Amino acid sequence: MLRSFTRTTAPLRTAVSATTPTRTFMTSLLASDRPRSRALGAIRGSGGSKDMLDISNLEEFRFDDSTTMGHDALEAQREVRKYLRITKYELPKLQAYRKAFQPPASTQILKFRTSTYIGEPNHPAAKKVVLTVDSNSLPLTNAELHKFLLLVGPRYDPIKHQVKMSCEKFQDRSQNFKWLSDTMDRLINEAKNDPEAVADVPLDLRHVEKHRKPKLTFPKEWNRPVAAKTAAAVADAVNESA
């Protein structure tokens, strides 16, 4: 590449040093490049006053090329084939890094969930981290657990016995991980600090009642009365099938 660059700059330097007029120099430069010379001939043939970048000066479409929608469809096929090639040639290479599944230990009680949006690395929801933990698995006594649930407030689900927290304060996902982990440590430490002082404070579970759907029962008085003959026929059918 360096050798070709030196070779092309020598004639240009000679042309400039020979005090060549600007118009003659530009003409010789375009003539040395075939695509540019053809473009220059097209401009000259049209009178030299048309702008070739103007859409109104484009050539008439002779149906010798695909339409814009056709090019979009081809681009979509290229993208699909790109991922198919990755699936066929790149994914098998990951077998060298596979590891046997190991179930989480009894001490690993925190669960973190994140969302990844393919094709959108800067999606605003990609930084969000959600932490869930089973309240019965926390290393706390009954009094300490009661104070812990008082501290988390509406983040506690008494039906699933689960505490759920989320964080999207920071731009980097790892920072949200760290904030949730540190917050859980602070809550546990605070729950162990004199839990008997709030032992008589009841849990506020109004947030559960607000989202719980009422279970409706159909009154028996609204049932349609069944005729005696029909009931006897149904009973006979049941006896025959038995």
PDB file of C-alpha atoms in Angstrom:
ATOM      1  CA  MET A   1       0.000   0.000   0.000  1.00  0.00           C
ATOM      2  CA  LEU A   2       2.852   2.393   0.811  1.00  0.00           C
ATOM      3  CA  ARG A   3       4.610   1.519  -2.434  1.00  0.00           C
ATOM      4  CA  SER A   4       1.556   2.313  -4.571  1.00  0.00           C
ATOM      5  CA  PHE A   5       0.986   5.580  -2.681  1.00  0.00           C
ATOM      6  CA  THR A   6       4.530   6.750  -3.492  1.00  0.00           C
ATOM      7  CA  ARG A   7       4.099   5.824  -7.129  1.00  0.00           C
ATOM      8  CA  THR A   8       0.900   7.817  -7.586  1.00  0.00           C
ATOM      9  CA  THR A   9       2.126  10.976  -5.888  1.00  0.00           C
ATOM     10  CA  ALA A  10       5.192  11.371  -8.134  1.00  0.00           C
ATOM     11  CA  PRO A  11       3.302  12.404 -11.352  1.00  0.00           C
ATOM     12  CA  LEU A  12       1.076  14.749  -9.349  1.00  0.00           C
ATOM     13  CA  ARG A  13       4.057  16.473  -7.804  1.00  0.00           C
ATOM     14  CA  THR A  14       5.639  16.840 -11.257  1.00  0.00           C
ATOM     15  CA  ALA A  15       2.434  18.265 -12.693  1.00  0.00           C
ATOM     16  CA  VAL A  16       2.111  20.834  -9.934  1.00  0.00           C
ATOM     17  CA  SER A  17       5.777  21.852 -10.094  1.00  0.00           C
ATOM     18  CA  ALA A  18       5.535  22.459 -13.849  1.00  0.00           C
ATOM     19  CA  THR A  19       3.179  25.388 -13.187  1.00  0.00           C
ATOM     20  CA  THR A  20       0.285  23.665 -14.934  1.00  0.00           C
ATOM     21  CA  PRO A  21      -2.927  25.714 -14.983  1.00  0.00           C
ATOM     22  CA  THR A  22      -5.556  24.568 -12.507  1.00  0.00           C
ATOM     23  CA  ARG A  23      -8.171  23.635 -15.103  1.00  0.00           C
ATOM     24  CA  THR A  24      -5.684  21.611 -17.175  1.00  0.00           C
ATOM     25  CA  PHE A  25      -4.426  19.842 -14.061  1.00  0.00           C
ATOM     26  CA  MET A  26      -7.939  18.870 -12.925  1.00  0.00           C
ATOM     27  CA  THR A  27      -8.814  17.667 -16.415  1.00  0.00           C
ATOM     28  CA  SER A  28      -5.754  15.412 -16.541  1.00  0.00           C
ATOM     29  CA  LEU A  29      -6.516  14.132 -13.043  1.00  0.00           C
ATOM     30  CA  LEU A  30     -10.085  13.180 -13.951  1.00  0.00           C
ATOM     31  CA  ALA A  31      -8.975  11.675 -17.241  1.00  0.00           C
ATOM     32  CA  SER A  32      -6.653   9.304 -15.362  1.00  0.00           C
ATOM     33  CA  ASP A  33      -9.627   7.922 -13.445  1.00  0.00           C
ATOM     34  CA  ARG A  34     -12.101   6.124 -15.696  1.00  0.00           C
ATOM     35  CA  PRO A  35     -15.222   6.406 -13.514  1.00  0.00           C
ATOM     36  CA  ARG A  36     -14.588  10.093 -12.938  1.00  0.00           C
ATOM     37  CA  SER A  37     -13.923  10.677 -16.610  1.00  0.00           C
ATOM     38  CA  ARG A  38     -17.220   9.043 -17.520  1.00  0.00           C
ATOM     39  CA  ALA A  39     -19.019  11.203 -14.957  1.00  0.00           C
ATOM     40  CA  LEU A  40     -17.275  14.258 -16.369  1.00  0.00           C
ATOM     41  CA  GLY A  41     -18.363  13.285 -19.895  1.00  0.00           C
ATOM     42  CA  ALA A  42     -21.950  12.879 -18.723  1.00  0.00           C
ATOM     43  CA  ILE A  43     -21.889  16.333 -17.164  1.00  0.00           C
ATOM     44  CA  ARG A  44     -20.342  17.841 -20.268  1.00  0.00           C
ATOM     45  CA  GLY A  45     -22.861  16.116 -22.543  1.00  0.00           C
ATOM     46  CA  SER A  46     -25.725  17.485 -20.486  1.00  0.00           C
ATOM     47  CA  GLY A  47     -24.465  21.049 -20.806  1.00  0.00           C
ATOM     48  CA  GLY A  48     -22.349  21.149 -17.657  1.00  0.00           C
ATOM     49  CA  SER A  49     -25.020  22.925 -15.634  1.00  0.00           C
ATOM     50  CA  LYS A  50     -26.769  19.901 -14.078  1.00  0.00           C
ATOM     51  CA  ASP A  51     -25.991  18.578 -10.654  1.00  0.00           C
ATOM     52  CA  MET A  52     -25.578  14.809 -10.856  1.00  0.00           C
ATOM     53  CA  LEU A  53     -26.463  14.477  -7.156  1.00  0.00           C
ATOM     54  CA  ASP A  54     -29.858  16.082  -7.687  1.00  0.00           C
ATOM     55  CA  ILE A  55     -32.629  13.488  -7.744  1.00  0.00           C
ATOM     56  CA  SER A  56     -34.378  15.303 -10.565  1.00  0.00           C
ATOM     57  CA  ASN A  57     -31.371  14.692 -12.838  1.00  0.00           C
ATOM     58  CA  LEU A  58     -31.295  10.924 -12.370  1.00  0.00           C
ATOM     59  CA  GLU A  59     -31.682   8.698 -15.374  1.00  0.00           C
ATOM     60  CA  GLU A  60     -35.037   7.185 -16.192  1.00  0.00           C
ATOM     61  CA  PHE A  61     -35.692   3.910 -14.409  1.00  0.00           C
ATOM     62  CA  ARG A  62     -35.594   1.167 -17.064  1.00  0.00           C
ATOM     63  CA  PHE A  63     -36.635  -1.670 -14.736  1.00  0.00           C
ATOM     64  CA  ASP A  64     -33.086  -3.062 -14.840  1.00  0.00           C
ATOM     65  CA  ASP A  65     -32.653  -2.903 -11.066  1.00  0.00           C
ATOM     66  CA  SER A  66     -34.575  -3.882  -7.954  1.00  0.00           C
ATOM     67  CA  THR A  67     -36.853  -1.399  -6.220  1.00  0.00           C
ATOM     68  CA  THR A  68     -36.251   0.076  -2.780  1.00  0.00           C
ATOM     69  CA  MET A  69     -38.537  -2.505  -1.180  1.00  0.00           C
ATOM     70  CA  GLY A  70     -36.648  -5.223  -3.032  1.00  0.00           C
ATOM     71  CA  HIS A  71     -33.321  -3.997  -1.673  1.00  0.00           C
ATOM     72  CA  ASP A  72     -34.834  -3.906   1.838  1.00  0.00           C
ATOM     73  CA  ALA A  73     -35.962  -7.522   1.452  1.00  0.00           C
ATOM     74  CA  LEU A  74     -32.497  -8.540   0.268  1.00  0.00           C
ATOM     75  CA  GLU A  75     -30.920  -6.753   3.227  1.00  0.00           C
ATOM     76  CA  ALA A  76     -33.228  -8.631   5.603  1.00  0.00           C
ATOM     77  CA  GLN A  77     -32.199 -11.924   3.990  1.00  0.00           C
ATOM     78  CA  ARG A  78     -28.538 -10.998   4.351  1.00  0.00           C
ATOM     79  CA  GLU A  79     -29.025 -10.360   8.058  1.00  0.00           C
ATOM     80  CA  VAL A  80     -30.786 -13.708   8.549  1.00  0.00           C
ATOM     81  CA  ARG A  81     -28.039 -15.525   6.658  1.00  0.00           C
ATOM     82  CA  LYS A  82     -25.412 -13.795   8.770  1.00  0.00           C
ATOM     83  CA  TYR A  83     -26.897 -15.244  11.939  1.00  0.00           C
ATOM     84  CA  LEU A  84     -27.327 -18.633  10.280  1.00  0.00           C
ATOM     85  CA  ARG A  85     -23.615 -18.652   9.431  1.00  0.00           C
ATOM     86  CA  ILE A  86     -22.802 -17.741  13.032  1.00  0.00           C
ATOM     87  CA  THR A  87     -25.038 -20.590  14.236  1.00  0.00           C
ATOM     88  CA  LYS A  88     -23.357 -23.100  11.943  1.00  0.00           C
ATOM     89  CA  TYR A  89     -19.702 -22.111  12.182  1.00  0.00           C
ATOM     90  CA  GLU A  90     -19.249 -20.103  15.393  1.00  0.00           C
ATOM     91  CA  LEU A  91     -21.563 -21.704  17.953  1.00  0.00           C
ATOM     92  CA  PRO A  92     -19.903 -25.157  17.738  1.00  0.00           C
ATOM     93  CA  LYS A  93     -16.675 -23.516  18.890  1.00  0.00           C
ATOM     94  CA  LEU A  94     -18.309 -22.714  22.226  1.00  0.00           C
ATOM     95  CA  GLN A  95     -18.277 -26.407  23.178  1.00  0.00           C
ATOM     96  CA  ALA A  96     -14.690 -25.963  24.348  1.00  0.00           C
ATOM     97  CA  TYR A  97     -15.929 -23.603  27.083  1.00  0.00           C
ATOM     98  CA  ARG A  98     -18.967 -25.546  28.298  1.00  0.00           C
ATOM     99  CA  LYS A  99     -19.195 -26.528  31.952  1.00  0.00           C
ATOM    100  CA  ALA A 100     -21.352 -29.018  33.773  1.00  0.00           C
ATOM    101  CA  PHE A 101     -24.375 -27.560  35.479  1.00  0.00           C
ATOM    102  CA  GLN A 102     -24.043 -27.189  39.221  1.00  0.00           C
ATOM    103  CA  PRO A 103     -27.180 -26.387  41.209  1.00  0.00           C
ATOM    104  CA  PRO A 104     -26.883 -23.383  43.512  1.00  0.00           C
ATOM    105  CA  ALA A 105     -25.718 -24.087  47.034  1.00  0.00           C
ATOM    106  CA  SER A 106     -27.858 -23.501  50.076  1.00  0.00           C
ATOM    107  CA  THR A 107     -25.958 -20.278  50.750  1.00  0.00           C
ATOM    108  CA  GLN A 108     -26.690 -18.872  47.289  1.00  0.00           C
ATOM    109  CA  ILE A 109     -30.183 -17.540  47.925  1.00  0.00           C
ATOM    110  CA  LEU A 110     -30.156 -14.328  45.896  1.00  0.00           C
ATOM    111  CA  LYS A 111     -31.508 -14.442  42.338  1.00  0.00           C
ATOM    112  CA  PHE A 112     -30.740 -11.678  39.849  1.00  0.00           C
ATOM    113  CA  ARG A 113     -32.606 -11.183  36.597  1.00  0.00           C
ATOM    114  CA  THR A 114     -31.614  -8.952  33.674  1.00  0.00           C
ATOM    115  CA  SER A 115     -32.989  -8.338  30.181  1.00  0.00           C
ATOM    116  CA  THR A 116     -30.909  -8.200  26.997  1.00  0.00           C
ATOM    117  CA  TYR A 117     -32.383  -6.698  23.824  1.00  0.00           C
ATOM    118  CA  ILE A 118     -30.739  -8.145  20.716  1.00  0.00           C
ATOM    119  CA  GLY A 119     -29.662  -5.444  18.298  1.00  0.00           C
ATOM    120  CA  GLU A 120     -30.151  -2.667  20.869  1.00  0.00           C
ATOM    121  CA  PRO A 121     -27.061  -2.526  23.113  1.00  0.00           C
ATOM    122  CA  ASN A 122     -28.068   0.887  24.487  1.00  0.00           C
ATOM    123  CA  HIS A 123     -31.672   0.025  25.311  1.00  0.00           C
ATOM    124  CA  PRO A 124     -32.792   2.009  28.400  1.00  0.00           C
ATOM    125  CA  ALA A 125     -34.217  -1.120  30.078  1.00  0.00           C
ATOM    126  CA  ALA A 126     -31.062  -3.218  29.581  1.00  0.00           C
ATOM    127  CA  LYS A 127     -29.416  -1.728  32.666  1.00  0.00           C
ATOM    128  CA  LYS A 128     -32.248  -2.764  35.003  1.00  0.00           C
ATOM    129  CA  VAL A 129     -31.495  -5.543  37.510  1.00  0.00           C
ATOM    130  CA  VAL A 130     -34.192  -7.345  39.526  1.00  0.00           C
ATOM    131  CA  LEU A 131     -33.367  -9.173  42.769  1.00  0.00           C
ATOM    132  CA  THR A 132     -35.625 -11.828  44.292  1.00  0.00           C
ATOM    133  CA  VAL A 133     -35.075 -13.840  47.452  1.00  0.00           C
ATOM    134  CA  ASP A 134     -37.158 -16.337  49.384  1.00  0.00           C
ATOM    135  CA  SER A 135     -37.926 -14.877  52.800  1.00  0.00           C
ATOM    136  CA  ASN A 136     -37.816 -18.328  54.446  1.00  0.00           C
ATOM    137  CA  SER A 137     -34.239 -18.876  53.256  1.00  0.00           C
ATOM    138  CA  LEU A 138     -32.835 -15.779  54.971  1.00  0.00           C
ATOM    139  CA  PRO A 139     -30.527 -16.473  57.941  1.00  0.00           C
ATOM    140  CA  LEU A 140     -32.829 -14.695  60.397  1.00  0.00           C
ATOM    141  CA  THR A 141     -34.851 -15.632  63.432  1.00  0.00           C
ATOM    142  CA  ASN A 142     -38.591 -15.077  63.587  1.00  0.00           C
ATOM    143  CA  ALA A 143     -38.224 -11.704  65.315  1.00  0.00           C
ATOM    144  CA  GLU A 144     -35.467 -10.618  62.929  1.00  0.00           C
ATOM    145  CA  LEU A 145     -37.481 -11.772  59.920  1.00  0.00           C
ATOM    146  CA  HIS A 146     -40.485  -9.778  61.144  1.00  0.00           C
ATOM    147  CA  LYS A 147     -38.393  -6.628  61.359  1.00  0.00           C
ATOM    148  CA  PHE A 148     -36.860  -7.353  57.950  1.00  0.00           C
ATOM    149  CA  LEU A 149     -40.320  -7.599  56.380  1.00  0.00           C
ATOM    150  CA  LEU A 150     -41.305  -4.346  58.062  1.00  0.00           C
ATOM    151  CA  LEU A 151     -38.285  -2.697  56.452  1.00  0.00           C
ATOM    152  CA  VAL A 152     -38.907  -3.966  52.905  1.00  0.00           C
ATOM    153  CA  GLY A 153     -42.582  -2.913  53.066  1.00  0.00           C
ATOM    154  CA  PRO A 154     -44.583  -3.491  49.848  1.00  0.00           C
ATOM    155  CA  ARG A 155     -41.676  -5.356  48.253  1.00  0.00           C
ATOM    156  CA  TYR A 156     -42.751  -8.450  50.172  1.00  0.00           C
ATOM    157  CA  ASP A 157     -45.222 -10.896  48.620  1.00  0.00           C
ATOM    158  CA  PRO A 158     -46.813 -13.012  51.397  1.00  0.00           C
ATOM    159  CA  ILE A 159     -48.394 -15.397  48.897  1.00  0.00           C
ATOM    160  CA  LYS A 160     -45.074 -16.433  47.315  1.00  0.00           C
ATOM    161  CA  HIS A 161     -43.017 -15.640  50.456  1.00  0.00           C
ATOM    162  CA  GLN A 162     -40.729 -13.638  48.220  1.00  0.00           C
ATOM    163  CA  VAL A 163     -38.974 -10.282  48.475  1.00  0.00           C
ATOM    164  CA  LYS A 164     -38.452  -8.463  45.179  1.00  0.00           C
ATOM    165  CA  MET A 165     -36.354  -5.346  44.553  1.00  0.00           C
ATOM    166  CA  SER A 166     -35.087  -3.688  41.388  1.00  0.00           C
ATOM    167  CA  CYS A 167     -32.544  -1.011  40.522  1.00  0.00           C
ATOM    168  CA  GLU A 168     -31.855   1.051  37.414  1.00  0.00           C
ATOM    169  CA  LYS A 169     -30.238   4.090  38.996  1.00  0.00           C
ATOM    170  CA  PHE A 170     -26.856   3.614  37.328  1.00  0.00           C
ATOM    171  CA  GLN A 171     -25.920   3.425  33.670  1.00  0.00           C
ATOM    172  CA  ASP A 172     -23.796   0.307  34.069  1.00  0.00           C
ATOM    173  CA  ARG A 173     -25.531  -2.965  34.927  1.00  0.00           C
ATOM    174  CA  SER A 174     -22.780  -4.106  37.297  1.00  0.00           C
ATOM    175  CA  GLN A 175     -23.328  -1.013  39.440  1.00  0.00           C
ATOM    176  CA  ASN A 176     -26.999  -1.904  39.827  1.00  0.00           C
ATOM    177  CA  PHE A 177     -25.933  -5.423  40.850  1.00  0.00           C
ATOM    178  CA  LYS A 178     -23.665  -3.989  43.513  1.00  0.00           C
ATOM    179  CA  TRP A 179     -26.287  -1.547  44.811  1.00  0.00           C
ATOM    180  CA  LEU A 180     -28.865  -4.313  45.286  1.00  0.00           C
ATOM    181  CA  SER A 181     -26.363  -6.582  47.018  1.00  0.00           C
ATOM    182  CA  ASP A 182     -25.243  -3.816  49.388  1.00  0.00           C
ATOM    183  CA  THR A 183     -28.843  -2.844  50.126  1.00  0.00           C
ATOM    184  CA  MET A 184     -29.715  -6.427  51.030  1.00  0.00           C
ATOM    185  CA  ASP A 185     -26.709  -6.577  53.389  1.00  0.00           C
ATOM    186  CA  ARG A 186     -27.787  -3.339  55.086  1.00  0.00           C
ATOM    187  CA  LEU A 187     -31.356  -4.605  55.510  1.00  0.00           C
ATOM    188  CA  ILE A 188     -30.187  -7.850  57.100  1.00  0.00           C
ATOM    189  CA  ASN A 189     -27.812  -6.043  59.448  1.00  0.00           C
ATOM    190  CA  GLU A 190     -30.540  -3.613  60.466  1.00  0.00           C
ATOM    191  CA  ALA A 191     -33.008  -6.474  61.032  1.00  0.00           C
ATOM    192  CA  LYS A 192     -30.569  -8.058  63.514  1.00  0.00           C
ATOM    193  CA  ASN A 193     -30.285  -4.798  65.460  1.00  0.00           C
ATOM    194  CA  ASP A 194     -32.759  -5.002  68.395  1.00  0.00           C
ATOM    195  CA  PRO A 195     -35.600  -6.826  66.591  1.00  0.00           C
ATOM    196  CA  GLU A 196     -37.712  -7.049  69.785  1.00  0.00           C
ATOM    197  CA  ALA A 197     -38.383  -3.301  69.673  1.00  0.00           C
ATOM    198  CA  VAL A 198     -40.811  -3.714  66.751  1.00  0.00           C
ATOM    199  CA  ALA A 199     -42.127  -7.181  67.527  1.00  0.00           C
ATOM    200  CA  ASP A 200     -45.626  -5.851  68.271  1.00  0.00           C
ATOM    201  CA  VAL A 201     -45.889  -3.842  65.014  1.00  0.00           C
ATOM    202  CA  PRO A 202     -48.126  -5.704  62.517  1.00  0.00           C
ATOM    203  CA  LEU A 203     -47.201  -6.128  58.874  1.00  0.00           C
ATOM    204  CA  ASP A 204     -48.971  -3.828  56.442  1.00  0.00           C
ATOM    205  CA  LEU A 205     -50.292  -6.103  53.669  1.00  0.00           C
ATOM    206  CA  ARG A 206     -52.705  -3.680  52.047  1.00  0.00           C
ATOM    207  CA  HIS A 207     -50.647  -3.737  48.852  1.00  0.00           C
ATOM    208  CA  VAL A 208     -51.520  -7.436  48.479  1.00  0.00           C
ATOM    209  CA  GLU A 209     -55.231  -6.903  49.016  1.00  0.00           C
ATOM    210  CA  LYS A 210     -55.196  -4.100  46.472  1.00  0.00           C
ATOM    211  CA  HIS A 211     -53.971  -6.367  43.660  1.00  0.00           C
ATOM    212  CA  ARG A 212     -55.750  -9.538  44.720  1.00  0.00           C
ATOM    213  CA  LYS A 213     -58.776 -10.320  42.559  1.00  0.00           C
ATOM    214  CA  PRO A 214     -61.939 -11.192  44.475  1.00  0.00           C
ATOM    215  CA  LYS A 215     -63.114 -14.761  44.108  1.00  0.00           C
ATOM    216  CA  LEU A 216     -66.715 -14.700  42.996  1.00  0.00           C
ATOM    217  CA  THR A 217     -69.023 -17.606  43.795  1.00  0.00           C
ATOM    218  CA  PHE A 218     -72.219 -18.379  41.939  1.00  0.00           C
ATOM    219  CA  PRO A 219     -75.195 -18.364  44.367  1.00  0.00           C
ATOM    220  CA  LYS A 220     -76.982 -21.659  44.628  1.00  0.00           C
ATOM    221  CA  GLU A 221     -80.328 -19.854  44.535  1.00  0.00           C
ATOM    222  CA  TRP A 222     -79.580 -18.837  40.949  1.00  0.00           C
ATOM    223  CA  ASN A 223     -79.232 -22.397  39.722  1.00  0.00           C
ATOM    224  CA  ARG A 224     -81.796 -23.453  37.157  1.00  0.00           C
ATOM    225  CA  PRO A 225     -84.226 -26.020  38.597  1.00  0.00           C
ATOM    226  CA  VAL A 226     -83.926 -29.475  37.108  1.00  0.00           C
ATOM    227  CA  ALA A 227     -87.088 -31.404  36.261  1.00  0.00           C
ATOM    228  CA  ALA A 228     -87.719 -34.650  38.107  1.00  0.00           C
ATOM    229  CA  LYS A 229     -87.789 -36.740  34.907  1.00  0.00           C
ATOM    230  CA  THR A 230     -84.552 -35.228  33.699  1.00  0.00           C
ATOM    231  CA  ALA A 231     -82.842 -35.887  37.030  1.00  0.00           C
ATOM    232  CA  ALA A 232     -84.052 -39.500  37.013  1.00  0.00           C
ATOM    233  CA  ALA A 233     -82.765 -39.983  33.449  1.00  0.00           C
ATOM    234  CA  VAL A 234     -79.384 -38.597  34.384  1.00  0.00           C
ATOM    235  CA  ALA A 235     -79.210 -40.894  37.413  1.00  0.00           C
ATOM    236  CA  ASP A 236     -80.082 -43.931  35.258  1.00  0.00           C
ATOM    237  CA  ALA A 237     -77.396 -42.990  32.735  1.00  0.00           C
ATOM    238  CA  VAL A 238     -74.847 -42.725  35.493  1.00  0.00           C
ATOM    239  CA  ASN A 239     -75.823 -46.096  36.917  1.00  0.00           C
ATOM    240  CA  GLU A 240     -75.583 -47.760  33.495  1.00  0.00           C
ATOM    241  CA  SER A 241     -72.163 -46.331  32.826  1.00  0.00           C
ATOM    242  CA  ALA A 242     -70.954 -47.502  36.229  1.00  0.00           C
TER     243      ALA A 242
END
